[in-house]
PDB file of C-alpha atoms in Angstrom:
ATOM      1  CA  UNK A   1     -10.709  -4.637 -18.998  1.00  0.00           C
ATOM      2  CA  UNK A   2     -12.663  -1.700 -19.588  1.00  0.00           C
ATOM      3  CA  UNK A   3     -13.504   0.704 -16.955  1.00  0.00           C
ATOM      4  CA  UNK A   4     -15.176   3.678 -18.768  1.00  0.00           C
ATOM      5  CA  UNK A   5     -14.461   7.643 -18.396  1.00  0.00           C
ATOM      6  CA  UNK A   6     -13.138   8.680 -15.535  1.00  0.00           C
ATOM      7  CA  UNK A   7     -15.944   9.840 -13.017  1.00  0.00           C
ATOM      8  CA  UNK A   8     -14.523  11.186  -9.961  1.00  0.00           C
ATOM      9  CA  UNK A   9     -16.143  11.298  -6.508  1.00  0.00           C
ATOM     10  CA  UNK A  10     -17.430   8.266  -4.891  1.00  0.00           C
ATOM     11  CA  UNK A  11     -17.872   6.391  -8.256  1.00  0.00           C
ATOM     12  CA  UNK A  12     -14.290   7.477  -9.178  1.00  0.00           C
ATOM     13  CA  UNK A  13     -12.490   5.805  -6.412  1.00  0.00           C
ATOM     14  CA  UNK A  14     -14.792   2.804  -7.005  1.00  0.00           C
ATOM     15  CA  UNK A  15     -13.609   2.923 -10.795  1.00  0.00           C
ATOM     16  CA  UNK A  16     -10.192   3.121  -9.118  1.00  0.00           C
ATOM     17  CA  UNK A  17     -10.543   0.272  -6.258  1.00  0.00           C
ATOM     18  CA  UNK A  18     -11.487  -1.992  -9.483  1.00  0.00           C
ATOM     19  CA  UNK A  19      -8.671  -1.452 -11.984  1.00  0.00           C
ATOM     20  CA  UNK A  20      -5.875  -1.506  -8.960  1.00  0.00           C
ATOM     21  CA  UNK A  21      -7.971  -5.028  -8.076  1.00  0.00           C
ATOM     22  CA  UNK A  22      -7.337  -6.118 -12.024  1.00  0.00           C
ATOM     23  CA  UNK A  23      -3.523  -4.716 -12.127  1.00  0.00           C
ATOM     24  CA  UNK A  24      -2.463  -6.183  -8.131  1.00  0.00           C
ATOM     25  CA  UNK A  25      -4.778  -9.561  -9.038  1.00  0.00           C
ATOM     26  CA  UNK A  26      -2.194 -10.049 -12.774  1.00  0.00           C
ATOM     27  CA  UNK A  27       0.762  -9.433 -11.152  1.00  0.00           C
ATOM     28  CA  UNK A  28       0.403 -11.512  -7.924  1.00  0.00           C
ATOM     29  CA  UNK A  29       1.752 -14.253  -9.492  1.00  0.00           C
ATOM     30  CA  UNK A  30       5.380 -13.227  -8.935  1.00  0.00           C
ATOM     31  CA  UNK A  31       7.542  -9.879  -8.404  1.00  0.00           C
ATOM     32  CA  UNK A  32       8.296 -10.064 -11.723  1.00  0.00           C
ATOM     33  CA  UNK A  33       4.690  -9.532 -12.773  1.00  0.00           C
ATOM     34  CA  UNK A  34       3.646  -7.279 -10.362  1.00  0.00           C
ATOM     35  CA  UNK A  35       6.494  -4.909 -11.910  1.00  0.00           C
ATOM     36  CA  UNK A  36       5.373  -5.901 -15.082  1.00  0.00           C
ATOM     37  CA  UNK A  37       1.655  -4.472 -14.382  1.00  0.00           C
ATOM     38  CA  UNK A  38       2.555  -1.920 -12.720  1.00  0.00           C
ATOM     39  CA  UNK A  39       5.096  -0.172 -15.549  1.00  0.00           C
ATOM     40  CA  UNK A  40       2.434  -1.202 -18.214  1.00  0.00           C
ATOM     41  CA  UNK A  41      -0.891  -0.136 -16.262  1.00  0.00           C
ATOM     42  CA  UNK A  42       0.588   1.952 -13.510  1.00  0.00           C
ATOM     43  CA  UNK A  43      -0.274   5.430 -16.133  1.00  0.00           C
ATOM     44  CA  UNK A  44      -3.947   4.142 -16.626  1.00  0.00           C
ATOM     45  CA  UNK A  45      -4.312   4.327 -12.401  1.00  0.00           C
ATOM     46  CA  UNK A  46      -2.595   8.305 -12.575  1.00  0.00           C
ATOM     47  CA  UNK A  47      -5.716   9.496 -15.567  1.00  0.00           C
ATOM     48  CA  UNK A  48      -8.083   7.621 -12.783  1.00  0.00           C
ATOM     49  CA  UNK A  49      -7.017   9.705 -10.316  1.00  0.00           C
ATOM     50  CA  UNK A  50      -4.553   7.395  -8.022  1.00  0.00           C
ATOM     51  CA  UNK A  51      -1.711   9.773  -6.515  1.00  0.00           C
ATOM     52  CA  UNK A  52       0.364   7.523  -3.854  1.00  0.00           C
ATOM     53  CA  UNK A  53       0.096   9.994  -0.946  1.00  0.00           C
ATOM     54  CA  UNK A  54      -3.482  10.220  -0.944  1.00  0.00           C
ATOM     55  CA  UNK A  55      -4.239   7.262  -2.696  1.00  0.00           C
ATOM     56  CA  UNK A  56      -2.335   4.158  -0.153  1.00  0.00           C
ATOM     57  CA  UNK A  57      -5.097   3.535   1.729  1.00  0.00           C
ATOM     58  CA  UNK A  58      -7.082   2.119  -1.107  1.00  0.00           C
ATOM     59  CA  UNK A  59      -4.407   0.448  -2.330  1.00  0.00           C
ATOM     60  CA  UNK A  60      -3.573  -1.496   1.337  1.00  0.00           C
ATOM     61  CA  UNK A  61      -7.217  -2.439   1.116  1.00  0.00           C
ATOM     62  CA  UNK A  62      -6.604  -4.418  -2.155  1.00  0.00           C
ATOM     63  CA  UNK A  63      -3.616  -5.261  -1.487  1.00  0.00           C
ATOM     64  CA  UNK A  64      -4.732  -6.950   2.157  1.00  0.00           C
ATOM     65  CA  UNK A  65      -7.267  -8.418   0.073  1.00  0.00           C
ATOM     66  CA  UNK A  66      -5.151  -9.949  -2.141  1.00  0.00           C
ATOM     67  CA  UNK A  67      -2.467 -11.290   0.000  1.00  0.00           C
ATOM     68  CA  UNK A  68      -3.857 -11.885   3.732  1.00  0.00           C
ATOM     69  CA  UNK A  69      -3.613 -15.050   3.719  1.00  0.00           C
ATOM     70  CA  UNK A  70       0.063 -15.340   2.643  1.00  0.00           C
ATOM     71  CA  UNK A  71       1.760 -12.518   4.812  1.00  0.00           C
ATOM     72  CA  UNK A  72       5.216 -12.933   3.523  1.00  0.00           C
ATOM     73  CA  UNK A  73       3.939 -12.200  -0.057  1.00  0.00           C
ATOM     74  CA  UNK A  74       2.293  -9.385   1.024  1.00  0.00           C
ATOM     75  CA  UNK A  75       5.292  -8.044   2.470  1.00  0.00           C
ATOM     76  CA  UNK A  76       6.809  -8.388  -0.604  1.00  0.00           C
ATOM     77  CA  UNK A  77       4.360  -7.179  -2.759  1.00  0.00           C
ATOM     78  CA  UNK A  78       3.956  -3.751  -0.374  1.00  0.00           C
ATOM     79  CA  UNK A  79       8.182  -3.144  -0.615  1.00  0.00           C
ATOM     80  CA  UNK A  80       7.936  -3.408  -4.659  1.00  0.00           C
ATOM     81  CA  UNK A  81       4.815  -1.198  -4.690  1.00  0.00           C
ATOM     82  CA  UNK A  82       6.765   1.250  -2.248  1.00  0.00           C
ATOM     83  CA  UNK A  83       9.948   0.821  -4.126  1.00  0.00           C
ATOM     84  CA  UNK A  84       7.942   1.607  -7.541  1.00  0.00           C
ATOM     85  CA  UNK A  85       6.556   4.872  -6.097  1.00  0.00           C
ATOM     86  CA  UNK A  86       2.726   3.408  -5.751  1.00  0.00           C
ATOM     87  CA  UNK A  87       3.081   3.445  -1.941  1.00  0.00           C
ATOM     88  CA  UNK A  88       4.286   5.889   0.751  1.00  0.00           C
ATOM     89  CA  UNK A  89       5.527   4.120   3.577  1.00  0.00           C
ATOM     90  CA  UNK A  90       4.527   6.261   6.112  1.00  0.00           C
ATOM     91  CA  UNK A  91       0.907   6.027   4.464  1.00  0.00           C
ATOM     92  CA  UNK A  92       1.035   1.924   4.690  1.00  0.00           C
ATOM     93  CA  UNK A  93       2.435   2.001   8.252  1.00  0.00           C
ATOM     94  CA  UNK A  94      -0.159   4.613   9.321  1.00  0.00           C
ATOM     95  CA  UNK A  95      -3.324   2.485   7.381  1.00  0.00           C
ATOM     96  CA  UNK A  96      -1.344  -0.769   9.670  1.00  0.00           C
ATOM     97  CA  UNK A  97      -1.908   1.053  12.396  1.00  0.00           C
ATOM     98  CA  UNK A  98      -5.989   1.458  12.029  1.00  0.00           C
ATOM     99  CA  UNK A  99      -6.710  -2.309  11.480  1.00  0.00           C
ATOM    100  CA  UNK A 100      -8.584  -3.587  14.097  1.00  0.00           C
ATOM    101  CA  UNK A 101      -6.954  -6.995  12.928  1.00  0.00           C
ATOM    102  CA  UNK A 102      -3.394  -5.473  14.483  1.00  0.00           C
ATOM    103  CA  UNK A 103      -4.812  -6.078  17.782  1.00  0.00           C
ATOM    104  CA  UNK A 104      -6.070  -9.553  17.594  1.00  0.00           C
ATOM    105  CA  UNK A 105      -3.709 -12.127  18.459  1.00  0.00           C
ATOM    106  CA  UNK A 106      -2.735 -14.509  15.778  1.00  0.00           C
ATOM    107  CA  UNK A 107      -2.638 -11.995  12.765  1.00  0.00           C
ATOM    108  CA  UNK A 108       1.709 -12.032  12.692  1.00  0.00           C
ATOM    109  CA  UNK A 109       1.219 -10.648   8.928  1.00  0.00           C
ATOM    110  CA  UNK A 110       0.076  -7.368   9.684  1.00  0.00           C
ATOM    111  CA  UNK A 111       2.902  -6.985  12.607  1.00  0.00           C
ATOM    112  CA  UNK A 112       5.191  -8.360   9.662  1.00  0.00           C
ATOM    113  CA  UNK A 113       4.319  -5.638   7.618  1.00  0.00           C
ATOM    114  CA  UNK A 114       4.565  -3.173  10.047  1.00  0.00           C
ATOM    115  CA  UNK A 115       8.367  -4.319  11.198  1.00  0.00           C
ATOM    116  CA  UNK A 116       9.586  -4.088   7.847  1.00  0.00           C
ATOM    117  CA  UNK A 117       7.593  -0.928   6.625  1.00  0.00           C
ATOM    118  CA  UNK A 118       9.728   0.863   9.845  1.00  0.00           C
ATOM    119  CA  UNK A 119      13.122  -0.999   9.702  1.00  0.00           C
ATOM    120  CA  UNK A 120      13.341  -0.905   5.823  1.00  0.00           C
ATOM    121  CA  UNK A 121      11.510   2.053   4.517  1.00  0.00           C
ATOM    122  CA  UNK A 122      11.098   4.972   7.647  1.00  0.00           C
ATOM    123  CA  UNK A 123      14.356   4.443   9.963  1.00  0.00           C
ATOM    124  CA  UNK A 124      16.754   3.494   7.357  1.00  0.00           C
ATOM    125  CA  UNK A 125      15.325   6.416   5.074  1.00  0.00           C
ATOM    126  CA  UNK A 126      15.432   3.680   1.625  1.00  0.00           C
ATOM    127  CA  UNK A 127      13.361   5.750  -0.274  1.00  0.00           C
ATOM    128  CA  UNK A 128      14.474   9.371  -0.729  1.00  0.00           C
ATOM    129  CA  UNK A 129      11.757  11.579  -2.070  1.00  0.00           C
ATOM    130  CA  UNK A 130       9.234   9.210  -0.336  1.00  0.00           C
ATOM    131  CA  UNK A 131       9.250  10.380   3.059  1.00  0.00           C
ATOM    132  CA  UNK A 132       7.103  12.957   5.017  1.00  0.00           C
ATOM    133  CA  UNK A 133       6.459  15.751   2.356  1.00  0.00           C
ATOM    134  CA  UNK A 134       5.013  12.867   0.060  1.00  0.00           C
ATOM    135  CA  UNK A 135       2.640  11.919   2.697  1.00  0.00           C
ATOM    136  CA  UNK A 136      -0.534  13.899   3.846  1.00  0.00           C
ATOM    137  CA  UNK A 137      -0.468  15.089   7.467  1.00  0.00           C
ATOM    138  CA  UNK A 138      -2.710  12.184   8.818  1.00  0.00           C
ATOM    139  CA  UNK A 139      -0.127   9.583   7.556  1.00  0.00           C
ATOM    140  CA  UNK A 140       2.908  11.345   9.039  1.00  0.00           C
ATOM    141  CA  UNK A 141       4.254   9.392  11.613  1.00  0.00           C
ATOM    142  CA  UNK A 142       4.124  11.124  14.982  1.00  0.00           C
ATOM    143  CA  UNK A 143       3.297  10.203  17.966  1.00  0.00           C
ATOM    144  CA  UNK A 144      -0.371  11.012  17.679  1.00  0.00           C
ATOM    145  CA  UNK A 145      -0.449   8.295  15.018  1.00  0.00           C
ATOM    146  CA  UNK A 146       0.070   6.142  17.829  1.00  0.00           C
ATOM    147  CA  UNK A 147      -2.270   7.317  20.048  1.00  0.00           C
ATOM    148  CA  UNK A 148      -0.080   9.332  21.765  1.00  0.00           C
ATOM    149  CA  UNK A 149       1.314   6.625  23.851  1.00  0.00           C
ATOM    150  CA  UNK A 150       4.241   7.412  22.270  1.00  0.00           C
ATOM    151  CA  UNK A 151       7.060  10.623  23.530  1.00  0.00           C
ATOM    152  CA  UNK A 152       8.658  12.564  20.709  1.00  0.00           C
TER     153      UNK A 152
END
């Protein structure tokens, strides 16, 4: 796969979307493989630009695209990405939280996701290093992330 030089901006993150599409696409064939692509290509996404705290959004878009339709392999596949340091669960649980999807009824994946992104990765605190200061302000969770309907 060849994606060219690096070329930031709007055409960067495009360069990005498609070599995280190429790496998630390889390794969705098991846990194993994912891990695989991830330790071999994981570098190549850092020179493109892909940090985890900024970057999860983009990633939860291929991911979703990858795995919709099979919810409990996408829950798997976002806990190794999160437990390989290419997701920051706040970031995931706070990009859950803007799917219009999450309110339609019938779409138990995303709520899945969501569940197991709080119980396994933000109240049990399983990833030290990967909490708050790793994720940018608008991923923090708070209650504003929930629209305020939520008390401190």
């Amino acid at each position: 796969m060849s994606v060219g030089a690096f070329k930031g901006g709007a055409e960067g993150e495009v360069q990005l979307k498609v070599l995280m599409t190429g790496i998630l696409v390889a390794g969705s064939k098991s846990l194993t493989h994912l891990s695989t692509m991830l330790g071999r290509y994981g570098p190549l996404l850092d020179k493109y630009g892909y940090a985890p705290a900024t970057g999860s959004d983009l990633a939860m878009d291929v991911v979703h695209s990858i795995w919709a339709k099979t919810p409990e392999e996408m829950v798997m596949a976002v806990d190794r990405l999160i437990r390989e340091r290419f997701l920051v669960p706040a970031a995931v649980l706070a990009w859950l939280l803007r799917q219009p999807a999450l309110r339609e009824q019938g779409c138990p994946g995303l709520w899945s996701l969501g569940w197991f992104i709080i119980g396994h990765h933000l109240v049990s605190g399983g990833d030290e290093g990967m909490g708050d200061e790793a994720a940018p302000a608008a991923a923090r969770v708070t209650p504003e992330l929930f629209g305020g309907a939520v008390e401190a």
